[in-house]
């Protein structure tokens, strides 16, 4: 086993921050006349063979790098992102023993793995997993473990993602009927009401525990995408439904599935209701139940609809950012565009006002003429 310098916080001037045998790096540092910078990370990677750096070692190094990397916002990569990459990358690189194989048949295997795993998923899912692989390859390229990251993915293009349109904006009355439909469980209806009123991502709501609620102020403390702590804002209807749903429960997940956790410690304690032993509801379960109740809606439709409706009702960009957790104003522009439903409703209001406008003085004088003009049958 040889130690390789895979990354460091700041490299001494005149030295390379790319991967190299430790002996060579130390020699470079000595020649530069400066000590090794604090934060240097040494990673054990097997000696490259004809197959190159072992893929498992390379992926482990990348995931450590990812977990400690700060984005443009200055925040460390979120645990959710690290978990997602940790799940996706072994599937993508399955059967590829060393990075050297990516120059030949390993490249074709990588493409086949990605298509097999996510080719039948939504374009957004396929593109997200492809992006995870691209990030890993770019890191390998930076370490000089492969020669051309872009060439490895050449021929495996991103899937076309249609721009969001009004079809995802659900009618307000449809949402109200859905939440009020007592043929559905109180658990599901409360979740749907909370997803709509908070305009939160489903993961942010499903992760809530009872202890996260500030019920007096109708707020819930959650961790947003990217790892930022924030308050979700919910409405009076949701507050009432939460009261009915929770009853005397004071701890544990808010939203529970029907499944009970085994007593073998395989399910984290925070994901289990301590009294009933029911498990926290998963995204997949929540998505399936909403789809069955609506004939095809998905959980994001409720967030999209709420933000669009709020924009139609005059909410400012700042309001929408507080509501949704968006940090980039550009991503809010689509919600400031009215839906077809909103436009139709306003046109109906305009027409109604026109039909009920006060009569003019001439019209009133004609009505006051004496003797009265006989009215035709069916008119007032």
mmCIF file of C-alpha atoms in Angstrom, residues 34-281:
data_model
loop_
_atom_site.group_PDB
_atom_site.id
_atom_site.type_symbol
_atom_site.label_atom_id
_atom_site.label_comp_id
_atom_site.label_asym_id
_atom_site.label_seq_id
_atom_site.Cartn_x
_atom_site.Cartn_y
_atom_site.Cartn_z
ATOM 1 C CA UNK A 34 7.914 25.634 2.522
ATOM 2 C CA UNK A 35 6.337 23.327 5.094
ATOM 3 C CA UNK A 36 3.323 21.168 4.302
ATOM 4 C CA UNK A 37 0.135 23.194 4.701
ATOM 5 C CA UNK A 38 -2.264 22.481 7.556
ATOM 6 C CA UNK A 39 -5.182 20.463 6.358
ATOM 7 C CA UNK A 40 -3.223 18.166 4.094
ATOM 8 C CA UNK A 41 -5.217 14.963 3.543
ATOM 9 C CA UNK A 42 -3.318 11.739 2.974
ATOM 10 C CA UNK A 43 -5.353 8.857 1.620
ATOM 11 C CA UNK A 44 -4.248 5.254 1.292
ATOM 12 C CA UNK A 45 -4.736 4.106 -2.279
ATOM 13 C CA UNK A 46 -3.394 0.833 -3.648
ATOM 14 C CA UNK A 47 -0.507 1.076 -6.081
ATOM 15 C CA UNK A 48 -1.891 1.716 -9.558
ATOM 16 C CA UNK A 49 -1.666 -1.388 -11.713
ATOM 17 C CA UNK A 50 -2.517 -1.972 -15.334
ATOM 18 C CA UNK A 51 -6.144 -1.372 -14.331
ATOM 19 C CA UNK A 52 -5.278 1.922 -12.685
ATOM 20 C CA UNK A 53 -6.357 3.055 -9.228
ATOM 21 C CA UNK A 54 -8.901 0.610 -7.748
ATOM 22 C CA UNK A 55 -12.373 2.010 -8.310
ATOM 23 C CA UNK A 56 -13.536 1.361 -4.747
ATOM 24 C CA UNK A 57 -10.566 3.303 -3.341
ATOM 25 C CA UNK A 58 -11.143 6.141 -5.791
ATOM 26 C CA UNK A 59 -14.847 6.374 -4.937
ATOM 27 C CA UNK A 60 -14.095 6.340 -1.207
ATOM 28 C CA UNK A 61 -11.632 9.203 -1.691
ATOM 29 C CA UNK A 62 -14.172 11.181 -3.730
ATOM 30 C CA UNK A 63 -16.941 10.709 -1.155
ATOM 31 C CA UNK A 64 -14.644 11.924 1.640
ATOM 32 C CA UNK A 65 -13.815 14.937 -0.496
ATOM 33 C CA UNK A 66 -17.516 15.549 -1.185
ATOM 34 C CA UNK A 67 -18.488 15.298 2.482
ATOM 35 C CA UNK A 68 -15.976 18.024 3.416
ATOM 36 C CA UNK A 69 -16.441 20.311 0.428
ATOM 37 C CA UNK A 70 -18.014 23.737 0.810
ATOM 38 C CA UNK A 71 -20.268 25.052 -1.933
ATOM 39 C CA UNK A 72 -20.647 28.616 -3.166
ATOM 40 C CA UNK A 73 -22.895 29.347 -0.176
ATOM 41 C CA UNK A 74 -20.053 28.409 2.166
ATOM 42 C CA UNK A 75 -21.953 25.444 3.614
ATOM 43 C CA UNK A 76 -20.650 21.881 3.779
ATOM 44 C CA UNK A 77 -22.287 19.397 1.391
ATOM 45 C CA UNK A 78 -25.549 18.236 2.955
ATOM 46 C CA UNK A 79 -25.772 14.711 4.416
ATOM 47 C CA UNK A 80 -28.658 14.015 2.016
ATOM 48 C CA UNK A 81 -26.441 14.728 -0.998
ATOM 49 C CA UNK A 82 -23.634 12.556 0.365
ATOM 50 C CA UNK A 83 -26.088 9.700 0.981
ATOM 51 C CA UNK A 84 -27.513 10.065 -2.521
ATOM 52 C CA UNK A 85 -24.053 9.914 -4.105
ATOM 53 C CA UNK A 86 -23.060 7.017 -1.844
ATOM 54 C CA UNK A 87 -26.063 5.056 -3.100
ATOM 55 C CA UNK A 88 -25.743 5.949 -6.789
ATOM 56 C CA UNK A 89 -22.017 5.665 -7.477
ATOM 57 C CA UNK A 90 -21.492 1.976 -6.567
ATOM 58 C CA UNK A 91 -24.373 1.071 -8.898
ATOM 59 C CA UNK A 92 -22.899 3.136 -11.717
ATOM 60 C CA UNK A 93 -19.363 1.729 -11.362
ATOM 61 C CA UNK A 94 -20.396 -1.885 -10.644
ATOM 62 C CA UNK A 95 -18.095 -4.406 -12.348
ATOM 63 C CA UNK A 96 -15.324 -1.863 -12.997
ATOM 64 C CA UNK A 97 -12.374 -2.964 -10.864
ATOM 65 C CA UNK A 98 -9.965 -0.172 -11.740
ATOM 66 C CA UNK A 99 -10.206 3.278 -13.290
ATOM 67 C CA UNK A 100 -7.878 2.177 -16.086
ATOM 68 C CA UNK A 101 -10.749 0.113 -17.487
ATOM 69 C CA UNK A 102 -12.627 3.323 -18.329
ATOM 70 C CA UNK A 103 -10.402 3.690 -21.392
ATOM 71 C CA UNK A 104 -11.924 0.550 -22.897
ATOM 72 C CA UNK A 105 -14.747 -1.800 -22.040
ATOM 73 C CA UNK A 106 -15.235 -0.227 -18.634
ATOM 74 C CA UNK A 107 -16.599 2.898 -20.294
ATOM 75 C CA UNK A 108 -19.292 0.881 -22.064
ATOM 76 C CA UNK A 109 -20.124 -0.919 -18.832
ATOM 77 C CA UNK A 110 -20.465 2.406 -17.021
ATOM 78 C CA UNK A 111 -22.900 3.670 -19.654
ATOM 79 C CA UNK A 112 -24.866 0.404 -19.524
ATOM 80 C CA UNK A 113 -25.039 0.521 -15.720
ATOM 81 C CA UNK A 114 -26.415 4.056 -15.759
ATOM 82 C CA UNK A 115 -29.002 3.271 -18.424
ATOM 83 C CA UNK A 116 -30.076 0.076 -16.649
ATOM 84 C CA UNK A 117 -30.401 1.725 -13.244
ATOM 85 C CA UNK A 118 -32.080 4.987 -14.239
ATOM 86 C CA UNK A 119 -32.936 4.890 -17.939
ATOM 87 C CA UNK A 120 -36.630 4.324 -17.216
ATOM 88 C CA UNK A 121 -36.831 6.979 -14.509
ATOM 89 C CA UNK A 122 -37.911 10.590 -14.876
ATOM 90 C CA UNK A 123 -35.446 12.749 -16.863
ATOM 91 C CA UNK A 124 -34.662 14.741 -13.725
ATOM 92 C CA UNK A 125 -33.672 11.553 -11.871
ATOM 93 C CA UNK A 126 -31.538 10.254 -14.740
ATOM 94 C CA UNK A 127 -29.792 13.618 -15.087
ATOM 95 C CA UNK A 128 -29.146 13.859 -11.344
ATOM 96 C CA UNK A 129 -27.502 10.422 -11.246
ATOM 97 C CA UNK A 130 -25.490 11.169 -14.382
ATOM 98 C CA UNK A 131 -24.335 14.409 -12.736
ATOM 99 C CA UNK A 132 -23.162 12.448 -9.686
ATOM 100 C CA UNK A 133 -21.048 10.226 -11.931
ATOM 101 C CA UNK A 134 -19.720 13.272 -13.794
ATOM 102 C CA UNK A 135 -18.662 14.869 -10.486
ATOM 103 C CA UNK A 136 -16.774 11.737 -9.485
ATOM 104 C CA UNK A 137 -15.065 11.527 -12.879
ATOM 105 C CA UNK A 138 -14.056 15.194 -12.704
ATOM 106 C CA UNK A 139 -12.471 14.524 -9.320
ATOM 107 C CA UNK A 140 -10.604 11.495 -10.710
ATOM 108 C CA UNK A 141 -9.373 13.690 -13.572
ATOM 109 C CA UNK A 142 -8.126 16.333 -11.119
ATOM 110 C CA UNK A 143 -6.173 13.647 -9.280
ATOM 111 C CA UNK A 144 -4.733 12.452 -12.640
ATOM 112 C CA UNK A 145 -6.216 8.994 -12.119
ATOM 113 C CA UNK A 146 -7.944 9.252 -15.516
ATOM 114 C CA UNK A 147 -7.013 11.363 -18.516
ATOM 115 C CA UNK A 148 -10.282 12.856 -19.782
ATOM 116 C CA UNK A 149 -13.445 12.846 -17.660
ATOM 117 C CA UNK A 150 -15.600 14.283 -20.450
ATOM 118 C CA UNK A 151 -14.552 11.520 -22.853
ATOM 119 C CA UNK A 152 -15.718 8.832 -20.425
ATOM 120 C CA UNK A 153 -19.307 10.115 -20.524
ATOM 121 C CA UNK A 154 -19.268 11.068 -24.218
ATOM 122 C CA UNK A 155 -22.263 9.476 -25.905
ATOM 123 C CA UNK A 156 -24.310 9.309 -22.711
ATOM 124 C CA UNK A 157 -26.161 12.592 -23.005
ATOM 125 C CA UNK A 158 -28.457 14.243 -20.510
ATOM 126 C CA UNK A 159 -32.149 13.520 -20.922
ATOM 127 C CA UNK A 160 -34.297 16.368 -22.180
ATOM 128 C CA UNK A 161 -36.224 17.974 -19.323
ATOM 129 C CA UNK A 162 -39.296 19.913 -20.480
ATOM 130 C CA UNK A 163 -39.603 23.340 -18.940
ATOM 131 C CA UNK A 164 -42.161 23.492 -16.133
ATOM 132 C CA UNK A 165 -45.594 24.601 -17.311
ATOM 133 C CA UNK A 166 -49.070 25.148 -15.954
ATOM 134 C CA UNK A 167 -49.935 21.443 -15.989
ATOM 135 C CA UNK A 168 -48.269 21.109 -12.579
ATOM 136 C CA UNK A 169 -50.344 23.911 -11.090
ATOM 137 C CA UNK A 170 -53.368 22.200 -9.597
ATOM 138 C CA UNK A 171 -56.693 23.984 -9.188
ATOM 139 C CA UNK A 172 -57.271 25.395 -5.698
ATOM 140 C CA UNK A 173 -60.674 23.778 -5.451
ATOM 141 C CA UNK A 174 -59.187 20.406 -6.420
ATOM 142 C CA UNK A 175 -56.646 20.718 -3.617
ATOM 143 C CA UNK A 176 -59.327 21.729 -1.108
ATOM 144 C CA UNK A 177 -61.485 18.755 -2.104
ATOM 145 C CA UNK A 178 -58.494 16.421 -1.823
ATOM 146 C CA UNK A 179 -57.633 17.593 1.688
ATOM 147 C CA UNK A 180 -61.295 17.390 2.773
ATOM 148 C CA UNK A 181 -61.895 13.912 1.293
ATOM 149 C CA UNK A 182 -62.582 11.763 4.357
ATOM 150 C CA UNK A 183 -62.323 8.602 2.304
ATOM 151 C CA UNK A 184 -58.581 9.178 2.664
ATOM 152 C CA UNK A 185 -56.721 8.713 5.928
ATOM 153 C CA UNK A 186 -56.208 11.655 8.274
ATOM 154 C CA UNK A 187 -52.461 10.965 8.069
ATOM 155 C CA UNK A 188 -52.412 11.459 4.297
ATOM 156 C CA UNK A 189 -54.744 14.452 4.275
ATOM 157 C CA UNK A 190 -52.699 16.232 6.949
ATOM 158 C CA UNK A 191 -49.519 15.597 4.969
ATOM 159 C CA UNK A 192 -51.083 16.963 1.780
ATOM 160 C CA UNK A 193 -52.367 20.038 3.607
ATOM 161 C CA UNK A 194 -48.948 20.687 5.130
ATOM 162 C CA UNK A 195 -47.110 20.175 1.843
ATOM 163 C CA UNK A 196 -49.395 22.695 0.155
ATOM 164 C CA UNK A 197 -49.503 25.324 2.903
ATOM 165 C CA UNK A 198 -45.743 25.294 3.562
ATOM 166 C CA UNK A 199 -44.689 24.960 -0.109
ATOM 167 C CA UNK A 200 -41.895 22.786 1.279
ATOM 168 C CA UNK A 201 -40.103 19.929 -0.391
ATOM 169 C CA UNK A 202 -41.591 16.594 0.611
ATOM 170 C CA UNK A 203 -38.314 15.457 2.202
ATOM 171 C CA UNK A 204 -38.331 18.523 4.466
ATOM 172 C CA UNK A 205 -41.836 17.747 5.755
ATOM 173 C CA UNK A 206 -41.453 13.976 6.079
ATOM 174 C CA UNK A 207 -38.317 14.520 8.196
ATOM 175 C CA UNK A 208 -40.248 16.532 10.803
ATOM 176 C CA UNK A 209 -40.588 15.305 14.372
ATOM 177 C CA UNK A 210 -43.266 16.465 16.798
ATOM 178 C CA UNK A 211 -40.566 18.275 18.761
ATOM 179 C CA UNK A 212 -39.876 20.439 15.679
ATOM 180 C CA UNK A 213 -43.335 22.027 15.843
ATOM 181 C CA UNK A 214 -43.969 25.498 17.262
ATOM 182 C CA UNK A 215 -47.717 24.992 17.332
ATOM 183 C CA UNK A 216 -48.562 28.337 18.934
ATOM 184 C CA UNK A 217 -46.968 30.183 16.002
ATOM 185 C CA UNK A 218 -47.782 27.579 13.320
ATOM 186 C CA UNK A 219 -44.161 26.925 12.413
ATOM 187 C CA UNK A 220 -42.003 23.834 12.030
ATOM 188 C CA UNK A 221 -38.205 23.724 12.219
ATOM 189 C CA UNK A 222 -36.634 21.750 9.385
ATOM 190 C CA UNK A 223 -33.389 21.352 7.460
ATOM 191 C CA UNK A 224 -33.669 22.741 3.942
ATOM 192 C CA UNK A 225 -31.965 21.438 0.844
ATOM 193 C CA UNK A 226 -28.290 22.277 1.252
ATOM 194 C CA UNK A 227 -28.321 21.792 5.028
ATOM 195 C CA UNK A 228 -29.728 25.161 6.125
ATOM 196 C CA UNK A 229 -32.024 25.197 9.187
ATOM 197 C CA UNK A 230 -35.248 27.106 8.540
ATOM 198 C CA UNK A 231 -38.859 27.478 9.691
ATOM 199 C CA UNK A 232 -41.765 26.173 7.618
ATOM 200 C CA UNK A 233 -44.908 28.306 7.816
ATOM 201 C CA UNK A 234 -48.257 26.495 7.820
ATOM 202 C CA UNK A 235 -51.896 27.597 7.827
ATOM 203 C CA UNK A 236 -54.804 27.305 10.266
ATOM 204 C CA UNK A 237 -56.335 24.320 8.453
ATOM 205 C CA UNK A 238 -53.100 22.369 8.782
ATOM 206 C CA UNK A 239 -52.811 23.368 12.456
ATOM 207 C CA UNK A 240 -56.269 21.938 13.173
ATOM 208 C CA UNK A 241 -55.504 18.715 11.320
ATOM 209 C CA UNK A 242 -52.188 18.303 13.148
ATOM 210 C CA UNK A 243 -54.048 18.574 16.445
ATOM 211 C CA UNK A 244 -56.405 15.776 15.406
ATOM 212 C CA UNK A 245 -53.595 13.622 14.030
ATOM 213 C CA UNK A 246 -51.175 13.882 16.934
ATOM 214 C CA UNK A 247 -53.608 13.683 19.827
ATOM 215 C CA UNK A 248 -51.518 13.093 22.945
ATOM 216 C CA UNK A 249 -48.338 12.132 21.110
ATOM 217 C CA UNK A 250 -45.429 14.357 22.141
ATOM 218 C CA UNK A 251 -42.376 12.750 20.534
ATOM 219 C CA UNK A 252 -41.355 10.925 17.385
ATOM 220 C CA UNK A 253 -41.986 11.436 13.668
ATOM 221 C CA UNK A 254 -45.129 13.371 12.727
ATOM 222 C CA UNK A 255 -46.008 11.289 9.677
ATOM 223 C CA UNK A 256 -45.970 7.521 10.102
ATOM 224 C CA UNK A 257 -46.353 4.567 7.788
ATOM 225 C CA UNK A 258 -48.383 1.473 8.622
ATOM 226 C CA UNK A 259 -45.199 -0.598 8.963
ATOM 227 C CA UNK A 260 -43.805 -1.307 12.401
ATOM 228 C CA UNK A 261 -40.088 -1.320 13.060
ATOM 229 C CA UNK A 262 -38.470 -4.561 14.243
ATOM 230 C CA UNK A 263 -36.791 -4.600 17.638
ATOM 231 C CA UNK A 264 -33.397 -5.492 16.205
ATOM 232 C CA UNK A 265 -31.969 -1.976 15.959
ATOM 233 C CA UNK A 266 -31.954 -1.913 12.160
ATOM 234 C CA UNK A 267 -34.180 1.189 12.062
ATOM 235 C CA UNK A 268 -32.774 4.378 13.668
ATOM 236 C CA UNK A 269 -34.634 5.279 16.864
ATOM 237 C CA UNK A 270 -35.448 8.762 15.558
ATOM 238 C CA UNK A 271 -37.438 7.201 12.703
ATOM 239 C CA UNK A 272 -39.719 5.205 14.997
ATOM 240 C CA UNK A 273 -42.714 6.278 17.083
ATOM 241 C CA UNK A 274 -41.761 5.169 20.619
ATOM 242 C CA UNK A 275 -45.313 4.104 21.527
ATOM 243 C CA UNK A 276 -46.720 2.377 18.433
ATOM 244 C CA UNK A 277 -43.331 1.373 16.929
ATOM 245 C CA UNK A 278 -44.600 2.595 13.558
ATOM 246 C CA UNK A 279 -41.906 3.818 11.189
ATOM 247 C CA UNK A 280 -41.526 7.269 9.671
ATOM 248 C CA UNK A 281 -43.382 7.563 6.365
#
